Amino acid sequence: MIPAVMPVYSRADVQFERGQGAYLFDSEGRRYLDFASGIAVTSLGHCHPALVAALSEQANKVWHTSNLFRVPGQENLAKRLTDLTFADTVFFTNSGVEAWECGVKLIRKHFYSKGQPEKNRIIVIEGAFHGRTLGAISASKAEKMVKGFGPLLDGFDQVAFGNLNELRAAITPQTAAINIEPILGEGGIKPATVEYMKSLRQIADEFDLLLFFDEIQCGMGRTGKMFAHEWAGVAPDVMCVAKAIGGGFPLGACLATEDAASGMVAGTHGSTYGGNPLAMAVGIAAVDIISQPAFLENVRTQAAALHGELEKVIARHPSIFVELRGVGMMLGLRCADNIVNLDLVNALRHHGLLSVGAAENVIRLLPPLIIGSSEIAEACAIIDKTASELTAASAATQV
Ligand SMILES: *Cc1c(COP(=O)(O)O)cnc(C)c1O
């Protein structure tokens, strides 16, 4: 019999009752150090007092009015985001994929409004992840996401990550944009190099394409800069953000320059919930904390310490781990071929550390950005112990 909850997820058999800072507590009272952060969402930890206060205060005022009226929180948060970034304008959504699709629509509309409707194809990256709507799976083309869901949407041309020759060869008079995650998240924590990012900007300018970054996972302070593309010193024309911007409250945003968004006039796009007062209250509080230079500086400092400690753990277990990837607090431990990453994710959880799997046999470590030396030491001790047990167990089975 089909479960009442549609069984599309393979869930671990654990339920959390309470969270505080970097920790979650399950129904049996067990404590877990949360280096999953709900997949890079709870970047300020659980129940951050400023977010709780912002949400509770707004909950006692007004929850929802729709976009038939002005929403002061939207004006407020949009101003903050445009002040902080390349962007001139923002559309608010309830999820990441909606922010990504807003970007796709905006790109198509941009060229349509300019009298170039034939420019409607977007170059996307193999192994990228943009979400689960028909549009986003059509861009991803990954078998596990698209099989049985056809017909897919046309208009996405894939090229290999990091390959500029292939990218240039894929550009036609119909190409409108290049879409990329500056760090592939689900794809295995693969950062684009600075040179690659700079080249993407140059190529976009050369061929009159819009550059569209998906910073849903790597943005919002995750790498130690407000947005990951800042490391490369290049700006996109369009960017989607979500996950950590709501700190756990559903919120996404599509940011764009005035020129890129020139076709987005009244009536062209919308959402009932998008940018509702509750989401805005939390988003403003989250952005205010994360964008502080001292906060980001601390993320970089703690991330450097975490890298250093993880490198030591990896060096002690060469038969388990082969590589540390990533930037800031968006990290991936690539497992050796004979190790199944998800087995290790489960073993780590049994020892009280939450992590997330990713492609290429990677274990993602996405700690809350508020961690300090004690959480770093605890996480590394758990990884070290779990790896030692795994080595001992595989030695025993080989006898
Ligand atoms: C999570 C994610 C999405 C999709 O976000 P949803 O909120 O699940 O729709 C899109 N792009 C990237 C890079 C992501 O990590």
mmCIF file of C-alpha atoms and ligand atoms in Angstrom:
data_model
loop_
_atom_site.group_PDB
_atom_site.id
_atom_site.type_symbol
_atom_site.label_atom_id
_atom_site.label_comp_id
_atom_site.label_asym_id
_atom_site.label_seq_id
_atom_site.Cartn_x
_atom_site.Cartn_y
_atom_site.Cartn_z
ATOM 1 C CA MET A 1 0.000 0.000 0.000
ATOM 2 C CA ILE A 2 1.319 3.404 -0.883
ATOM 3 C CA PRO A 3 2.246 5.440 2.206
ATOM 4 C CA ALA A 4 0.064 8.453 2.917
ATOM 5 C CA VAL A 5 3.173 10.570 2.331
ATOM 6 C CA MET A 6 4.077 10.043 -1.322
ATOM 7 C CA PRO A 7 7.200 7.897 -1.198
ATOM 8 C CA VAL A 8 9.468 9.939 -3.476
ATOM 9 C CA TYR A 9 12.252 10.354 -0.920
ATOM 10 C CA SER A 10 14.547 7.775 0.633
ATOM 11 C CA ARG A 11 14.432 9.123 4.129
ATOM 12 C CA ALA A 12 16.611 8.146 7.066
ATOM 13 C CA ASP A 13 14.550 6.739 9.920
ATOM 14 C CA VAL A 14 15.107 9.584 12.331
ATOM 15 C CA GLN A 15 12.790 12.385 13.365
ATOM 16 C CA PHE A 16 13.901 15.605 14.923
ATOM 17 C CA GLU A 17 11.901 17.330 17.592
ATOM 18 C CA ARG A 18 13.978 20.342 18.323
ATOM 19 C CA GLY A 19 16.927 22.291 17.061
ATOM 20 C CA GLN A 20 19.241 24.752 18.672
ATOM 21 C CA GLY A 21 22.183 26.417 16.971
ATOM 22 C CA ALA A 22 24.297 23.768 15.262
ATOM 23 C CA TYR A 23 22.454 20.899 16.970
ATOM 24 C CA LEU A 24 19.315 18.858 16.360
ATOM 25 C CA PHE A 25 17.643 16.561 18.898
ATOM 26 C CA ASP A 26 15.671 13.505 17.803
ATOM 27 C CA SER A 27 12.543 11.956 19.289
ATOM 28 C CA GLU A 28 14.721 9.772 21.531
ATOM 29 C CA GLY A 29 16.608 12.751 22.860
ATOM 30 C CA ARG A 30 19.785 12.003 20.862
ATOM 31 C CA ARG A 31 21.839 15.004 19.891
ATOM 32 C CA TYR A 32 23.241 15.510 16.384
ATOM 33 C CA LEU A 33 25.730 18.040 15.100
ATOM 34 C CA ASP A 34 23.995 19.329 11.997
ATOM 35 C CA PHE A 35 26.462 19.612 9.101
ATOM 36 C CA ALA A 36 23.601 19.145 6.633
ATOM 37 C CA SER A 37 21.720 22.331 7.576
ATOM 38 C CA GLY A 38 18.641 21.035 5.781
ATOM 39 C CA ILE A 39 20.777 21.142 2.608
ATOM 40 C CA ALA A 40 22.443 24.536 3.097
ATOM 41 C CA VAL A 41 19.272 26.181 4.382
ATOM 42 C CA THR A 42 19.613 26.708 8.133
ATOM 43 C CA SER A 43 22.832 28.650 7.743
ATOM 44 C CA LEU A 44 22.272 30.597 10.953
ATOM 45 C CA GLY A 45 21.627 27.371 12.857
ATOM 46 C CA HIS A 46 18.318 26.283 14.306
ATOM 47 C CA CYS A 47 16.052 28.758 16.063
ATOM 48 C CA HIS A 48 18.394 31.711 15.686
ATOM 49 C CA PRO A 49 16.947 34.285 18.126
ATOM 50 C CA ALA A 50 16.862 37.080 15.518
ATOM 51 C CA LEU A 51 14.947 34.915 13.031
ATOM 52 C CA VAL A 52 12.564 33.613 15.698
ATOM 53 C CA ALA A 53 11.896 37.190 16.815
ATOM 54 C CA ALA A 54 11.358 38.451 13.253
ATOM 55 C CA LEU A 55 8.962 35.618 12.426
ATOM 56 C CA SER A 56 7.002 35.829 15.685
ATOM 57 C CA GLU A 57 6.684 39.575 15.472
ATOM 58 C CA GLN A 58 5.381 39.424 11.908
ATOM 59 C CA ALA A 59 3.083 36.501 12.786
ATOM 60 C CA ASN A 60 1.290 38.785 15.200
ATOM 61 C CA LYS A 61 0.825 41.514 12.587
ATOM 62 C CA VAL A 62 -0.189 40.125 9.192
ATOM 63 C CA TRP A 63 0.660 36.864 7.418
ATOM 64 C CA HIS A 64 -0.522 37.247 3.872
ATOM 65 C CA THR A 65 -2.127 39.845 1.671
ATOM 66 C CA SER A 66 -1.150 38.675 -1.863
ATOM 67 C CA ASN A 67 0.674 40.663 -4.491
ATOM 68 C CA LEU A 68 -2.432 42.650 -5.309
ATOM 69 C CA PHE A 69 -1.089 45.124 -2.761
ATOM 70 C CA ARG A 70 2.219 46.659 -1.779
ATOM 71 C CA VAL A 71 4.229 44.470 0.556
ATOM 72 C CA PRO A 72 6.631 46.707 2.524
ATOM 73 C CA GLY A 73 8.863 43.756 3.412
ATOM 74 C CA GLN A 74 9.473 43.111 -0.293
ATOM 75 C CA GLU A 75 10.505 46.695 -0.901
ATOM 76 C CA ASN A 76 12.774 46.491 2.117
ATOM 77 C CA LEU A 77 14.440 43.163 1.251
ATOM 78 C CA ALA A 78 14.728 43.998 -2.451
ATOM 79 C CA LYS A 79 16.514 47.232 -1.528
ATOM 80 C CA ARG A 80 18.952 45.319 0.646
ATOM 81 C CA LEU A 81 19.636 42.737 -2.055
ATOM 82 C CA THR A 82 20.098 45.278 -4.817
ATOM 83 C CA ASP A 83 22.409 47.338 -2.582
ATOM 84 C CA LEU A 84 24.476 44.213 -1.899
ATOM 85 C CA THR A 85 24.732 42.942 -5.475
ATOM 86 C CA PHE A 86 24.967 43.656 -9.201
ATOM 87 C CA ALA A 87 21.167 43.542 -9.377
ATOM 88 C CA ASP A 88 18.648 46.348 -9.837
ATOM 89 C CA THR A 89 15.471 44.368 -9.292
ATOM 90 C CA VAL A 90 14.219 41.255 -7.461
ATOM 91 C CA PHE A 91 11.313 38.810 -7.817
ATOM 92 C CA PHE A 92 10.455 36.800 -4.692
ATOM 93 C CA THR A 93 9.456 33.137 -4.779
ATOM 94 C CA ASN A 94 8.735 30.329 -2.323
ATOM 95 C CA SER A 95 11.441 27.955 -3.456
ATOM 96 C CA GLY A 96 14.682 27.667 -5.336
ATOM 97 C CA VAL A 97 13.336 26.193 -8.507
ATOM 98 C CA GLU A 98 10.752 28.951 -8.869
ATOM 99 C CA ALA A 99 13.539 31.516 -8.606
ATOM 100 C CA TRP A 100 15.469 29.597 -11.261
ATOM 101 C CA GLU A 101 12.436 29.440 -13.578
ATOM 102 C CA CYS A 102 11.831 33.127 -13.127
ATOM 103 C CA GLY A 103 15.382 33.559 -14.427
ATOM 104 C CA VAL A 104 14.646 31.403 -17.470
ATOM 105 C CA LYS A 105 11.437 33.274 -18.265
ATOM 106 C CA LEU A 106 13.119 36.625 -17.744
ATOM 107 C CA ILE A 107 15.936 35.686 -20.140
ATOM 108 C CA ARG A 108 13.535 34.603 -22.868
ATOM 109 C CA LYS A 109 11.406 37.700 -22.377
ATOM 110 C CA HIS A 110 14.464 39.940 -22.479
ATOM 111 C CA PHE A 111 15.358 38.927 -26.021
ATOM 112 C CA TYR A 112 11.711 38.738 -27.096
ATOM 113 C CA SER A 113 11.201 42.347 -25.979
ATOM 114 C CA LYS A 114 14.336 43.368 -27.844
ATOM 115 C CA GLY A 115 12.924 41.940 -31.059
ATOM 116 C CA GLN A 116 15.098 38.811 -31.003
ATOM 117 C CA PRO A 117 12.587 36.085 -30.091
ATOM 118 C CA GLU A 118 14.790 33.484 -31.781
ATOM 119 C CA LYS A 119 17.323 33.947 -28.985
ATOM 120 C CA ASN A 120 15.610 31.611 -26.534
ATOM 121 C CA ARG A 121 18.030 28.752 -25.838
ATOM 122 C CA ILE A 122 20.101 28.507 -22.679
ATOM 123 C CA ILE A 123 23.424 26.753 -22.308
ATOM 124 C CA VAL A 124 23.455 24.678 -19.140
ATOM 125 C CA ILE A 125 26.071 22.514 -17.445
ATOM 126 C CA GLU A 126 26.147 18.722 -17.337
ATOM 127 C CA GLY A 127 25.653 17.502 -13.797
ATOM 128 C CA ALA A 128 24.080 20.766 -12.688
ATOM 129 C CA PHE A 129 20.981 20.839 -10.512
ATOM 130 C CA HIS A 130 18.347 23.539 -10.672
ATOM 131 C CA GLY A 131 15.343 21.841 -9.098
ATOM 132 C CA ARG A 132 12.477 19.530 -9.990
ATOM 133 C CA THR A 133 9.946 21.399 -12.101
ATOM 134 C CA LEU A 134 9.558 20.296 -15.702
ATOM 135 C CA GLY A 135 11.722 23.230 -16.739
ATOM 136 C CA ALA A 136 14.513 22.424 -14.333
ATOM 137 C CA ILE A 137 14.604 18.701 -15.077
ATOM 138 C CA SER A 138 14.602 19.533 -18.795
ATOM 139 C CA ALA A 139 17.740 21.588 -18.199
ATOM 140 C CA SER A 140 19.351 18.868 -16.115
ATOM 141 C CA LYS A 141 18.505 15.963 -18.437
ATOM 142 C CA ALA A 142 19.702 13.552 -15.719
ATOM 143 C CA GLU A 143 18.149 10.135 -16.287
ATOM 144 C CA LYS A 144 16.935 9.673 -12.718
ATOM 145 C CA MET A 145 15.103 13.000 -12.832
ATOM 146 C CA VAL A 146 13.613 12.921 -16.344
ATOM 147 C CA LYS A 147 12.781 9.268 -16.975
ATOM 148 C CA GLY A 148 9.046 8.870 -17.453
ATOM 149 C CA PHE A 149 8.335 12.581 -17.211
ATOM 150 C CA GLY A 150 8.490 13.479 -20.885
ATOM 151 C CA PRO A 151 7.832 15.367 -23.038
ATOM 152 C CA LEU A 152 10.464 17.683 -21.669
ATOM 153 C CA LEU A 153 10.823 21.377 -22.401
ATOM 154 C CA ASP A 154 13.023 22.364 -25.283
ATOM 155 C CA GLY A 155 15.590 25.127 -25.121
ATOM 156 C CA PHE A 156 18.484 23.810 -23.044
ATOM 157 C CA ASP A 157 21.859 22.872 -24.507
ATOM 158 C CA GLN A 158 24.294 21.082 -22.228
ATOM 159 C CA VAL A 159 28.050 21.435 -22.144
ATOM 160 C CA ALA A 160 30.636 19.875 -19.846
ATOM 161 C CA PHE A 161 31.555 21.804 -16.708
ATOM 162 C CA GLY A 162 34.794 23.734 -17.176
ATOM 163 C CA ASN A 163 35.084 23.126 -20.917
ATOM 164 C CA LEU A 164 35.267 26.462 -22.753
ATOM 165 C CA ASN A 165 35.827 24.982 -26.206
ATOM 166 C CA GLU A 166 32.653 22.969 -25.949
ATOM 167 C CA LEU A 167 30.829 26.002 -24.644
ATOM 168 C CA ARG A 168 31.941 28.239 -27.513
ATOM 169 C CA ALA A 169 31.032 25.531 -30.014
ATOM 170 C CA ALA A 170 27.541 25.241 -28.527
ATOM 171 C CA ILE A 171 26.724 28.914 -29.081
ATOM 172 C CA THR A 172 24.366 29.571 -31.996
ATOM 173 C CA PRO A 173 22.334 32.617 -33.086
ATOM 174 C CA GLN A 174 19.568 31.148 -30.881
ATOM 175 C CA THR A 175 21.620 31.171 -27.696
ATOM 176 C CA ALA A 176 20.270 33.593 -25.119
ATOM 177 C CA ALA A 177 22.187 32.811 -21.963
ATOM 178 C CA ILE A 178 24.677 30.711 -20.041
ATOM 179 C CA ASN A 179 23.409 29.228 -16.790
ATOM 180 C CA ILE A 180 25.779 27.827 -14.178
ATOM 181 C CA GLU A 181 26.134 27.146 -10.476
ATOM 182 C CA PRO A 182 29.449 28.808 -9.526
ATOM 183 C CA ILE A 183 29.923 25.727 -7.350
ATOM 184 C CA LEU A 184 28.077 22.595 -8.420
ATOM 185 C CA GLY A 185 26.257 21.439 -5.294
ATOM 186 C CA GLU A 186 24.307 18.249 -6.005
ATOM 187 C CA GLY A 187 26.847 17.670 -8.762
ATOM 188 C CA GLY A 188 29.552 16.933 -6.172
ATOM 189 C CA ILE A 189 30.842 20.261 -4.770
ATOM 190 C CA LYS A 190 32.798 21.327 -7.818
ATOM 191 C CA PRO A 191 33.877 24.976 -7.779
ATOM 192 C CA ALA A 192 34.297 26.794 -11.080
ATOM 193 C CA THR A 193 37.787 28.248 -11.329
ATOM 194 C CA VAL A 194 38.282 32.007 -11.354
ATOM 195 C CA GLU A 195 39.543 31.826 -14.966
ATOM 196 C CA TYR A 196 36.485 29.819 -16.044
ATOM 197 C CA MET A 197 34.132 32.320 -14.407
ATOM 198 C CA LYS A 198 35.949 35.251 -16.020
ATOM 199 C CA SER A 199 35.806 33.525 -19.395
ATOM 200 C CA LEU A 200 32.078 32.925 -19.049
ATOM 201 C CA ARG A 201 31.590 36.657 -18.541
ATOM 202 C CA GLN A 202 33.781 37.462 -21.547
ATOM 203 C CA ILE A 203 31.997 34.964 -23.773
ATOM 204 C CA ALA A 204 28.579 36.224 -22.663
ATOM 205 C CA ASP A 205 29.621 39.781 -23.555
ATOM 206 C CA GLU A 206 31.161 38.734 -26.859
ATOM 207 C CA PHE A 207 28.027 36.916 -28.051
ATOM 208 C CA ASP A 208 25.425 39.175 -26.420
ATOM 209 C CA LEU A 209 24.273 36.488 -23.972
ATOM 210 C CA LEU A 210 22.969 36.931 -20.464
ATOM 211 C CA LEU A 211 25.003 35.295 -17.716
ATOM 212 C CA PHE A 212 22.739 33.511 -15.242
ATOM 213 C CA PHE A 213 24.151 32.193 -11.963
ATOM 214 C CA ASP A 214 22.343 29.700 -9.764
ATOM 215 C CA GLU A 215 23.536 30.600 -6.254
ATOM 216 C CA ILE A 216 20.707 28.806 -4.515
ATOM 217 C CA GLN A 217 23.163 26.560 -2.672
ATOM 218 C CA CYS A 218 26.486 28.402 -2.860
ATOM 219 C CA GLY A 219 25.172 31.901 -2.133
ATOM 220 C CA MET A 220 24.215 33.703 1.072
ATOM 221 C CA GLY A 221 27.571 33.555 2.806
ATOM 222 C CA ARG A 222 28.114 29.821 2.314
ATOM 223 C CA THR A 223 31.571 30.326 0.795
ATOM 224 C CA GLY A 224 32.619 33.173 3.080
ATOM 225 C CA LYS A 225 31.530 35.852 0.612
ATOM 226 C CA MET A 226 27.938 36.990 0.350
ATOM 227 C CA PHE A 227 27.777 35.317 -3.077
ATOM 228 C CA ALA A 228 30.189 32.751 -4.489
ATOM 229 C CA HIS A 229 30.751 34.618 -7.759
ATOM 230 C CA GLU A 230 32.370 37.452 -5.798
ATOM 231 C CA TRP A 231 35.479 35.272 -5.432
ATOM 232 C CA ALA A 232 35.948 35.493 -9.195
ATOM 233 C CA GLY A 233 35.234 39.214 -9.385
ATOM 234 C CA VAL A 234 32.646 38.774 -12.103
ATOM 235 C CA ALA A 235 28.964 39.630 -11.923
ATOM 236 C CA PRO A 236 26.091 37.888 -13.683
ATOM 237 C CA ASP A 237 23.078 39.568 -15.291
ATOM 238 C CA VAL A 238 20.638 37.269 -13.545
ATOM 239 C CA MET A 239 20.966 35.230 -10.352
ATOM 240 C CA CYS A 240 18.671 32.931 -8.418
ATOM 241 C CA VAL A 241 18.993 32.600 -4.661
ATOM 242 C CA ALA A 242 17.035 30.535 -2.140
ATOM 243 C CA LYS A 243 17.876 28.039 0.610
ATOM 244 C CA ALA A 244 19.735 30.080 3.265
ATOM 245 C CA ILE A 245 18.004 33.361 2.451
ATOM 246 C CA GLY A 246 14.993 32.171 4.451
ATOM 247 C CA GLY A 247 16.992 30.348 7.124
ATOM 248 C CA GLY A 248 14.405 27.551 6.966
ATOM 249 C CA PHE A 249 11.377 29.609 6.000
ATOM 250 C CA PRO A 250 10.507 28.915 2.328
ATOM 251 C CA LEU A 251 11.934 31.802 0.321
ATOM 252 C CA GLY A 252 13.671 32.311 -2.984
ATOM 253 C CA ALA A 253 14.588 35.309 -5.100
ATOM 254 C CA CYS A 254 15.490 36.020 -8.692
ATOM 255 C CA LEU A 255 17.803 39.012 -9.022
ATOM 256 C CA ALA A 256 18.500 40.801 -12.277
ATOM 257 C CA THR A 257 19.909 43.940 -13.809
ATOM 258 C CA GLU A 258 17.485 46.496 -15.138
ATOM 259 C CA ASP A 259 18.437 45.629 -18.716
ATOM 260 C CA ALA A 260 18.063 41.856 -18.246
ATOM 261 C CA ALA A 261 14.645 42.304 -16.623
ATOM 262 C CA SER A 262 13.432 44.810 -19.198
ATOM 263 C CA GLY A 263 10.669 42.499 -20.419
ATOM 264 C CA MET A 264 9.214 41.780 -16.969
ATOM 265 C CA VAL A 265 6.337 44.229 -16.868
ATOM 266 C CA ALA A 266 3.015 44.018 -15.010
ATOM 267 C CA GLY A 267 1.131 40.831 -15.739
ATOM 268 C CA THR A 268 4.076 38.844 -17.135
ATOM 269 C CA HIS A 269 4.867 36.801 -14.017
ATOM 270 C CA GLY A 270 3.560 36.206 -10.539
ATOM 271 C CA SER A 271 3.053 34.070 -7.463
ATOM 272 C CA THR A 272 0.340 34.040 -4.820
ATOM 273 C CA TYR A 273 2.668 33.478 -1.897
ATOM 274 C CA GLY A 274 5.929 34.781 -3.312
ATOM 275 C CA GLY A 275 7.353 37.485 -1.054
ATOM 276 C CA ASN A 276 4.706 37.144 1.631
ATOM 277 C CA PRO A 277 5.169 39.167 4.822
ATOM 278 C CA LEU A 278 6.317 36.211 6.930
ATOM 279 C CA ALA A 279 9.000 35.223 4.429
ATOM 280 C CA MET A 280 10.114 38.829 4.061
ATOM 281 C CA ALA A 281 10.476 39.338 7.800
ATOM 282 C CA VAL A 282 12.737 36.293 8.083
ATOM 283 C CA GLY A 283 14.631 37.104 4.886
ATOM 284 C CA ILE A 284 15.429 40.622 6.038
ATOM 285 C CA ALA A 285 16.710 39.313 9.385
ATOM 286 C CA ALA A 286 18.821 36.626 7.676
ATOM 287 C CA VAL A 287 20.319 38.992 5.100
ATOM 288 C CA ASP A 288 21.092 41.585 7.777
ATOM 289 C CA ILE A 289 23.115 39.084 9.774
ATOM 290 C CA ILE A 290 24.858 37.234 6.960
ATOM 291 C CA SER A 291 25.857 40.332 4.986
ATOM 292 C CA GLN A 292 27.780 41.859 7.877
ATOM 293 C CA PRO A 293 31.474 41.998 6.965
ATOM 294 C CA ALA A 294 32.451 40.690 10.405
ATOM 295 C CA PHE A 295 30.087 37.735 10.028
ATOM 296 C CA LEU A 296 31.521 36.812 6.623
ATOM 297 C CA GLU A 297 35.042 37.295 7.895
ATOM 298 C CA ASN A 298 34.314 34.859 10.706
ATOM 299 C CA VAL A 299 32.909 32.352 8.212
ATOM 300 C CA ARG A 300 36.195 32.530 6.286
ATOM 301 C CA THR A 301 38.256 32.141 9.463
ATOM 302 C CA GLN A 302 36.267 29.174 10.771
ATOM 303 C CA ALA A 303 36.151 27.626 7.302
ATOM 304 C CA ALA A 304 39.951 27.792 7.061
ATOM 305 C CA ALA A 305 40.195 26.003 10.406
ATOM 306 C CA LEU A 306 37.677 23.390 9.275
ATOM 307 C CA HIS A 307 39.638 22.817 6.030
ATOM 308 C CA GLY A 308 42.847 22.366 7.989
ATOM 309 C CA GLU A 309 41.311 19.831 10.359
ATOM 310 C CA LEU A 310 39.558 17.937 7.576
ATOM 311 C CA GLU A 311 42.786 17.695 5.576
ATOM 312 C CA LYS A 312 44.359 15.990 8.585
ATOM 313 C CA VAL A 313 41.463 13.546 8.905
ATOM 314 C CA ILE A 314 41.635 12.725 5.206
ATOM 315 C CA ALA A 315 45.382 12.171 5.404
ATOM 316 C CA ARG A 316 44.827 9.630 8.199
ATOM 317 C CA HIS A 317 42.298 7.661 6.129
ATOM 318 C CA PRO A 318 43.530 7.446 2.545
ATOM 319 C CA SER A 319 41.578 4.215 1.961
ATOM 320 C CA ILE A 320 38.313 6.015 2.803
ATOM 321 C CA PHE A 321 38.720 9.572 1.553
ATOM 322 C CA VAL A 322 40.493 10.672 -1.590
ATOM 323 C CA GLU A 323 39.875 14.409 -1.738
ATOM 324 C CA LEU A 324 38.538 17.498 0.032
ATOM 325 C CA ARG A 325 36.656 19.824 -2.296
ATOM 326 C CA GLY A 326 34.909 23.123 -1.994
ATOM 327 C CA VAL A 327 35.103 26.689 -0.802
ATOM 328 C CA GLY A 328 34.347 28.134 2.614
ATOM 329 C CA MET A 329 31.704 26.053 4.325
ATOM 330 C CA MET A 330 30.515 24.351 1.158
ATOM 331 C CA LEU A 331 32.670 21.257 1.385
ATOM 332 C CA GLY A 332 32.818 17.818 -0.150
ATOM 333 C CA LEU A 333 34.703 14.740 0.978
ATOM 334 C CA ARG A 334 35.131 12.469 -2.006
ATOM 335 C CA CYS A 335 35.096 8.838 -0.945
ATOM 336 C CA ALA A 336 37.334 6.093 -2.309
ATOM 337 C CA ASP A 337 35.801 3.907 -5.028
ATOM 338 C CA ASN A 338 35.120 0.965 -2.727
ATOM 339 C CA ILE A 339 33.205 3.171 -0.289
ATOM 340 C CA VAL A 340 29.575 4.100 -0.906
ATOM 341 C CA ASN A 341 29.140 7.740 0.151
ATOM 342 C CA LEU A 342 25.615 7.196 1.467
ATOM 343 C CA ASP A 343 26.796 4.322 3.695
ATOM 344 C CA LEU A 344 29.256 6.734 5.229
ATOM 345 C CA VAL A 345 26.581 9.436 5.571
ATOM 346 C CA ASN A 346 24.521 6.882 7.535
ATOM 347 C CA ALA A 347 27.479 5.818 9.663
ATOM 348 C CA LEU A 348 28.277 9.449 10.468
ATOM 349 C CA ARG A 349 24.676 10.003 11.490
ATOM 350 C CA HIS A 350 24.819 7.012 13.824
ATOM 351 C CA HIS A 351 27.771 8.743 15.443
ATOM 352 C CA GLY A 352 25.863 12.007 15.727
ATOM 353 C CA LEU A 353 26.974 13.979 12.668
ATOM 354 C CA LEU A 354 24.574 14.915 9.872
ATOM 355 C CA SER A 355 25.907 15.291 6.335
ATOM 356 C CA VAL A 356 24.488 15.030 2.796
ATOM 357 C CA GLY A 357 25.413 12.860 -0.173
ATOM 358 C CA ALA A 358 26.226 14.309 -3.595
ATOM 359 C CA ALA A 359 27.247 13.051 -7.034
ATOM 360 C CA GLU A 360 30.735 11.645 -7.673
ATOM 361 C CA ASN A 361 30.669 9.678 -4.405
ATOM 362 C CA VAL A 362 30.964 12.856 -2.376
ATOM 363 C CA ILE A 363 29.805 13.553 1.161
ATOM 364 C CA ARG A 364 28.704 17.147 1.499
ATOM 365 C CA LEU A 365 29.504 19.050 4.662
ATOM 366 C CA LEU A 366 27.301 22.146 4.861
ATOM 367 C CA PRO A 367 27.599 23.298 8.463
ATOM 368 C CA PRO A 368 25.704 26.274 9.785
ATOM 369 C CA LEU A 369 27.846 29.357 9.258
ATOM 370 C CA ILE A 370 27.837 30.022 13.012
ATOM 371 C CA ILE A 371 30.106 27.130 13.999
ATOM 372 C CA GLY A 372 33.307 27.647 15.945
ATOM 373 C CA SER A 373 36.280 25.613 17.053
ATOM 374 C CA SER A 374 34.350 23.250 19.326
ATOM 375 C CA GLU A 375 31.901 22.167 16.602
ATOM 376 C CA ILE A 376 34.788 21.817 14.147
ATOM 377 C CA ALA A 377 36.690 19.606 16.577
ATOM 378 C CA GLU A 378 33.604 17.526 17.311
ATOM 379 C CA ALA A 379 32.764 16.998 13.638
ATOM 380 C CA CYS A 380 36.317 16.022 12.751
ATOM 381 C CA ALA A 381 36.505 13.612 15.701
ATOM 382 C CA ILE A 382 33.296 11.912 14.530
ATOM 383 C CA ILE A 383 34.531 11.652 10.941
ATOM 384 C CA ASP A 384 37.871 10.296 12.169
ATOM 385 C CA LYS A 385 36.235 7.699 14.423
ATOM 386 C CA THR A 386 33.721 6.619 11.776
ATOM 387 C CA ALA A 387 36.471 6.223 9.174
ATOM 388 C CA SER A 388 38.585 4.187 11.608
ATOM 389 C CA GLU A 389 35.677 1.831 12.293
ATOM 390 C CA LEU A 390 35.026 1.440 8.590
ATOM 391 C CA THR A 391 38.676 0.597 7.958
ATOM 392 C CA ALA A 392 38.634 -1.942 10.779
ATOM 393 C CA ALA A 393 35.395 -3.477 9.510
ATOM 394 C CA SER A 394 36.637 -3.854 5.946
ATOM 395 C CA ALA A 395 39.922 -5.338 7.201
ATOM 396 C CA ALA A 396 37.885 -7.891 9.189
ATOM 397 C CA THR A 397 35.798 -8.923 6.172
ATOM 398 C CA GLN A 398 38.914 -9.361 4.062
ATOM 399 C CA VAL A 399 40.393 -11.958 6.446
HETATM 400 C C1 LIG B 1 18.335 23.179 -4.005
HETATM 401 C C2 LIG B 1 18.724 23.756 -5.308
HETATM 402 C C3 LIG B 1 17.757 24.141 -6.247
HETATM 403 C C4 LIG B 1 16.283 23.881 -6.065
HETATM 404 O O1 LIG B 1 15.747 24.502 -4.936
HETATM 405 P P1 LIG B 1 14.321 24.028 -4.404
HETATM 406 O O2 LIG B 1 14.035 24.976 -3.262
HETATM 407 O O3 LIG B 1 14.447 22.609 -3.972
HETATM 408 O O4 LIG B 1 13.353 24.179 -5.503
HETATM 409 C C5 LIG B 1 18.193 24.741 -7.407
HETATM 410 N N1 LIG B 1 19.493 24.947 -7.640
HETATM 411 C C6 LIG B 1 20.453 24.596 -6.756
HETATM 412 C C7 LIG B 1 21.882 24.871 -7.060
HETATM 413 C C8 LIG B 1 20.098 23.970 -5.573
HETATM 414 O O5 LIG B 1 21.051 23.591 -4.716
#
